Coordinates of C-alpha atoms in Angstrom, one line a residue:
A23 CA 92.1 -41.1 -28.9
T24 CA 92.8 -37.8 -27.3
V25 CA 95.1 -35.4 -29.1
A26 CA 97.0 -32.9 -27.0
I27 CA 98.4 -29.8 -28.6
K28 CA 102.2 -29.8 -28.1
A29 CA 102.6 -26.0 -28.2
D30 CA 100.6 -22.9 -29.1
A31 CA 101.8 -20.7 -32.0
P32 CA 103.6 -17.6 -30.7
T33 CA 101.6 -14.4 -30.5
I34 CA 102.3 -10.8 -29.6
E35 CA 100.3 -8.2 -27.8
K36 CA 100.8 -4.4 -27.9
K37 CA 99.5 -1.9 -25.3
I38 CA 100.0 1.7 -24.4
V39 CA 101.2 1.8 -20.8
D40 CA 100.4 5.4 -20.0
N41 CA 96.7 4.7 -20.4
G42 CA 96.3 1.6 -18.2
D43 CA 97.5 -1.0 -20.8
T44 CA 95.0 -0.2 -23.5
N45 CA 95.2 0.2 -27.2
H46 CA 94.6 3.9 -27.4
T47 CA 95.6 7.2 -25.8
S48 CA 95.3 11.0 -26.3
V49 CA 98.5 13.1 -26.0
N50 CA 99.8 16.4 -27.2
I51 CA 102.8 17.0 -29.5
G52 CA 106.0 16.8 -27.5
D53 CA 104.5 14.2 -25.0
Q54 CA 106.1 10.8 -24.6
V55 CA 104.1 7.6 -24.9
A56 CA 105.2 4.4 -23.2
F57 CA 104.5 1.1 -25.1
K58 CA 104.5 -2.5 -24.0
L59 CA 104.9 -5.5 -26.2
T60 CA 104.2 -8.9 -24.7
A61 CA 105.1 -12.4 -26.2
K62 CA 106.0 -15.7 -24.7
V63 CA 109.2 -17.8 -24.9
P64 CA 108.5 -20.3 -27.6
D65 CA 109.0 -24.1 -27.5
M66 CA 112.3 -24.4 -29.4
A67 CA 113.2 -28.0 -28.3
S68 CA 112.8 -29.5 -31.9
F69 CA 114.8 -26.7 -33.6
D70 CA 118.6 -26.5 -34.2
N71 CA 118.1 -22.8 -35.2
Y72 CA 115.2 -20.6 -34.3
T73 CA 114.1 -17.1 -35.5
F74 CA 112.1 -14.9 -33.1
T75 CA 111.9 -11.3 -34.2
I76 CA 109.6 -8.5 -32.9
R77 CA 109.1 -5.8 -35.5
D78 CA 107.5 -2.5 -34.4
T79 CA 106.5 0.1 -36.9
L80 CA 105.8 3.6 -35.6
S81 CA 103.9 6.3 -37.5
K82 CA 105.8 9.3 -38.9
G83 CA 104.2 11.3 -36.0
L84 CA 106.2 9.3 -33.4
T85 CA 109.9 9.6 -32.6
F86 CA 111.4 6.4 -31.3
D87 CA 113.6 6.6 -28.1
A88 CA 116.1 3.7 -28.6
A89 CA 117.6 4.4 -25.1
S90 CA 114.3 3.7 -23.4
V91 CA 114.1 0.0 -24.6
V92 CA 113.9 -2.5 -21.8
V93 CA 113.5 -6.2 -22.4
K94 CA 112.6 -8.6 -19.6
I95 CA 111.7 -12.3 -19.3
G96 CA 109.8 -12.6 -16.0
T97 CA 111.7 -10.3 -13.6
T98 CA 115.1 -10.7 -15.3
E99 CA 116.2 -7.7 -17.4
L100 CA 118.0 -8.9 -20.5
T101 CA 121.1 -7.3 -22.0
A102 CA 121.2 -5.9 -25.6
G103 CA 123.8 -7.7 -27.6
T104 CA 124.0 -10.6 -25.2
N105 CA 120.4 -11.8 -24.8
Y106 CA 118.8 -10.0 -27.8
T107 CA 119.7 -7.7 -30.7
L108 CA 118.1 -4.3 -31.0
G109 CA 118.2 -3.3 -34.7
A110 CA 118.7 0.3 -35.7
L111 CA 115.6 2.3 -36.6
D112 CA 114.9 2.0 -40.3
T113 CA 114.0 5.6 -41.0
S114 CA 112.4 4.9 -44.4
T115 CA 109.7 2.7 -42.7
N116 CA 110.1 4.0 -39.1
T117 CA 110.6 0.4 -38.0
F118 CA 112.9 -1.2 -35.4
T119 CA 113.4 -4.9 -34.6
I120 CA 114.3 -6.9 -31.6
T121 CA 115.7 -10.3 -32.6
F122 CA 116.4 -13.3 -30.4
T123 CA 118.4 -16.4 -31.5
K124 CA 117.8 -19.8 -30.0
A125 CA 121.0 -19.4 -28.0
Q126 CA 120.0 -16.0 -26.7
L127 CA 116.4 -16.9 -25.8
G128 CA 116.7 -20.5 -24.7
D129 CA 120.1 -22.3 -24.6
N130 CA 122.1 -19.6 -22.8
V131 CA 119.4 -18.0 -20.8
K132 CA 117.4 -21.1 -19.8
H133 CA 114.1 -19.5 -19.6
A134 CA 111.1 -21.9 -19.5
D135 CA 108.9 -22.2 -22.5
G136 CA 105.9 -20.0 -22.0
A137 CA 107.7 -17.4 -19.8
E138 CA 106.5 -13.9 -20.6
I139 CA 108.8 -11.7 -22.7
V140 CA 108.0 -8.0 -22.1
V141 CA 109.5 -5.2 -24.1
T142 CA 108.9 -1.6 -23.1
Y143 CA 109.9 1.6 -24.9
K144 CA 109.0 5.2 -25.3
A145 CA 108.3 7.4 -28.3
T146 CA 107.5 11.1 -28.5
L147 CA 104.6 12.6 -30.5
N148 CA 106.3 14.9 -33.0
S149 CA 105.2 17.7 -35.4
N150 CA 104.5 15.2 -38.1
A151 CA 101.5 13.9 -36.1
L152 CA 98.1 14.0 -37.8
T153 CA 95.9 16.4 -35.9
K154 CA 92.6 15.3 -37.3
D155 CA 93.2 11.5 -37.4
K156 CA 95.0 8.9 -35.3
E157 CA 98.6 7.9 -35.3
I158 CA 98.8 4.1 -35.7
N159 CA 101.7 2.1 -34.2
T160 CA 101.9 -1.6 -35.0
A161 CA 103.9 -4.6 -33.9
K162 CA 104.2 -8.1 -35.4
L163 CA 106.2 -11.2 -34.6
T164 CA 108.2 -13.4 -37.0
Y165 CA 109.1 -16.9 -35.8
S166 CA 110.4 -20.3 -37.1
N167 CA 107.8 -22.9 -37.9
N168 CA 109.9 -25.7 -39.5
P169 CA 112.1 -27.7 -37.2
D170 CA 113.5 -29.8 -40.1
G171 CA 116.8 -28.7 -41.6
T172 CA 117.9 -25.2 -41.0
G173 CA 114.7 -24.0 -39.2
T174 CA 114.4 -21.1 -41.7
G175 CA 110.7 -21.5 -42.5
T176 CA 109.0 -18.6 -40.8
V177 CA 105.5 -17.3 -40.0
T178 CA 104.7 -13.6 -39.5
T179 CA 101.7 -12.7 -37.3
P180 CA 99.2 -10.0 -38.4
D181 CA 99.9 -6.4 -37.3
V182 CA 98.7 -5.6 -33.8
P183 CA 97.8 -1.8 -33.7
V184 CA 97.5 0.8 -31.0
Y185 CA 96.2 4.3 -31.6
I186 CA 97.4 7.8 -30.5
Y187 CA 95.1 10.8 -30.9
D188 CA 96.1 14.5 -30.9
F189 CA 93.1 16.7 -30.8
D190 CA 95.0 19.9 -31.5
I191 CA 92.7 22.1 -29.5
E192 CA 93.5 25.8 -29.5
I193 CA 92.8 27.8 -26.4
A194 CA 92.5 31.6 -26.3
K195 CA 92.7 33.3 -23.0
Y196 CA 91.1 36.7 -22.6
D197 CA 91.4 39.2 -19.8
G198 CA 88.3 41.1 -18.4
T199 CA 88.7 43.9 -20.9
G200 CA 88.3 41.8 -24.0
G201 CA 92.0 41.6 -24.9
E202 CA 94.1 38.4 -25.2

């Protein structure tokens, strides 16, 4: 007999947009960095309730710009509060969340399973950035995995990191007489 997999487990991908969708970039303090998180609309057909939360943790060297967050499914831009909930930045961990309910993600919006969810946002490299090492920014996804009962059983994916480097190069400019 042939067994067909009903649905893949949800995953998340994180990239730095400014550097051609890669997992690293080099910037200076004060520069903004654009990030892109990509996941897919999960198959929620068997669930009465469904948890789908994107959790992004920034290093202390990055300042999150909440006003820059854009969430799209396909070409449709979603509305915060209606189609998803943007959690406030937890300053103790420098983490923010984007949470979708089953109604927000599937029942009310009617996006097809497997449609791409793309979250973009910006953060600024601040004076807390490490100058001799890299700033690590991670994302992970928590989703329901038990359609029986309340659907509260969840799985959290491993962290997906991206790296930001600040080489802190000092430049001295001299005139022709040897003075600065």
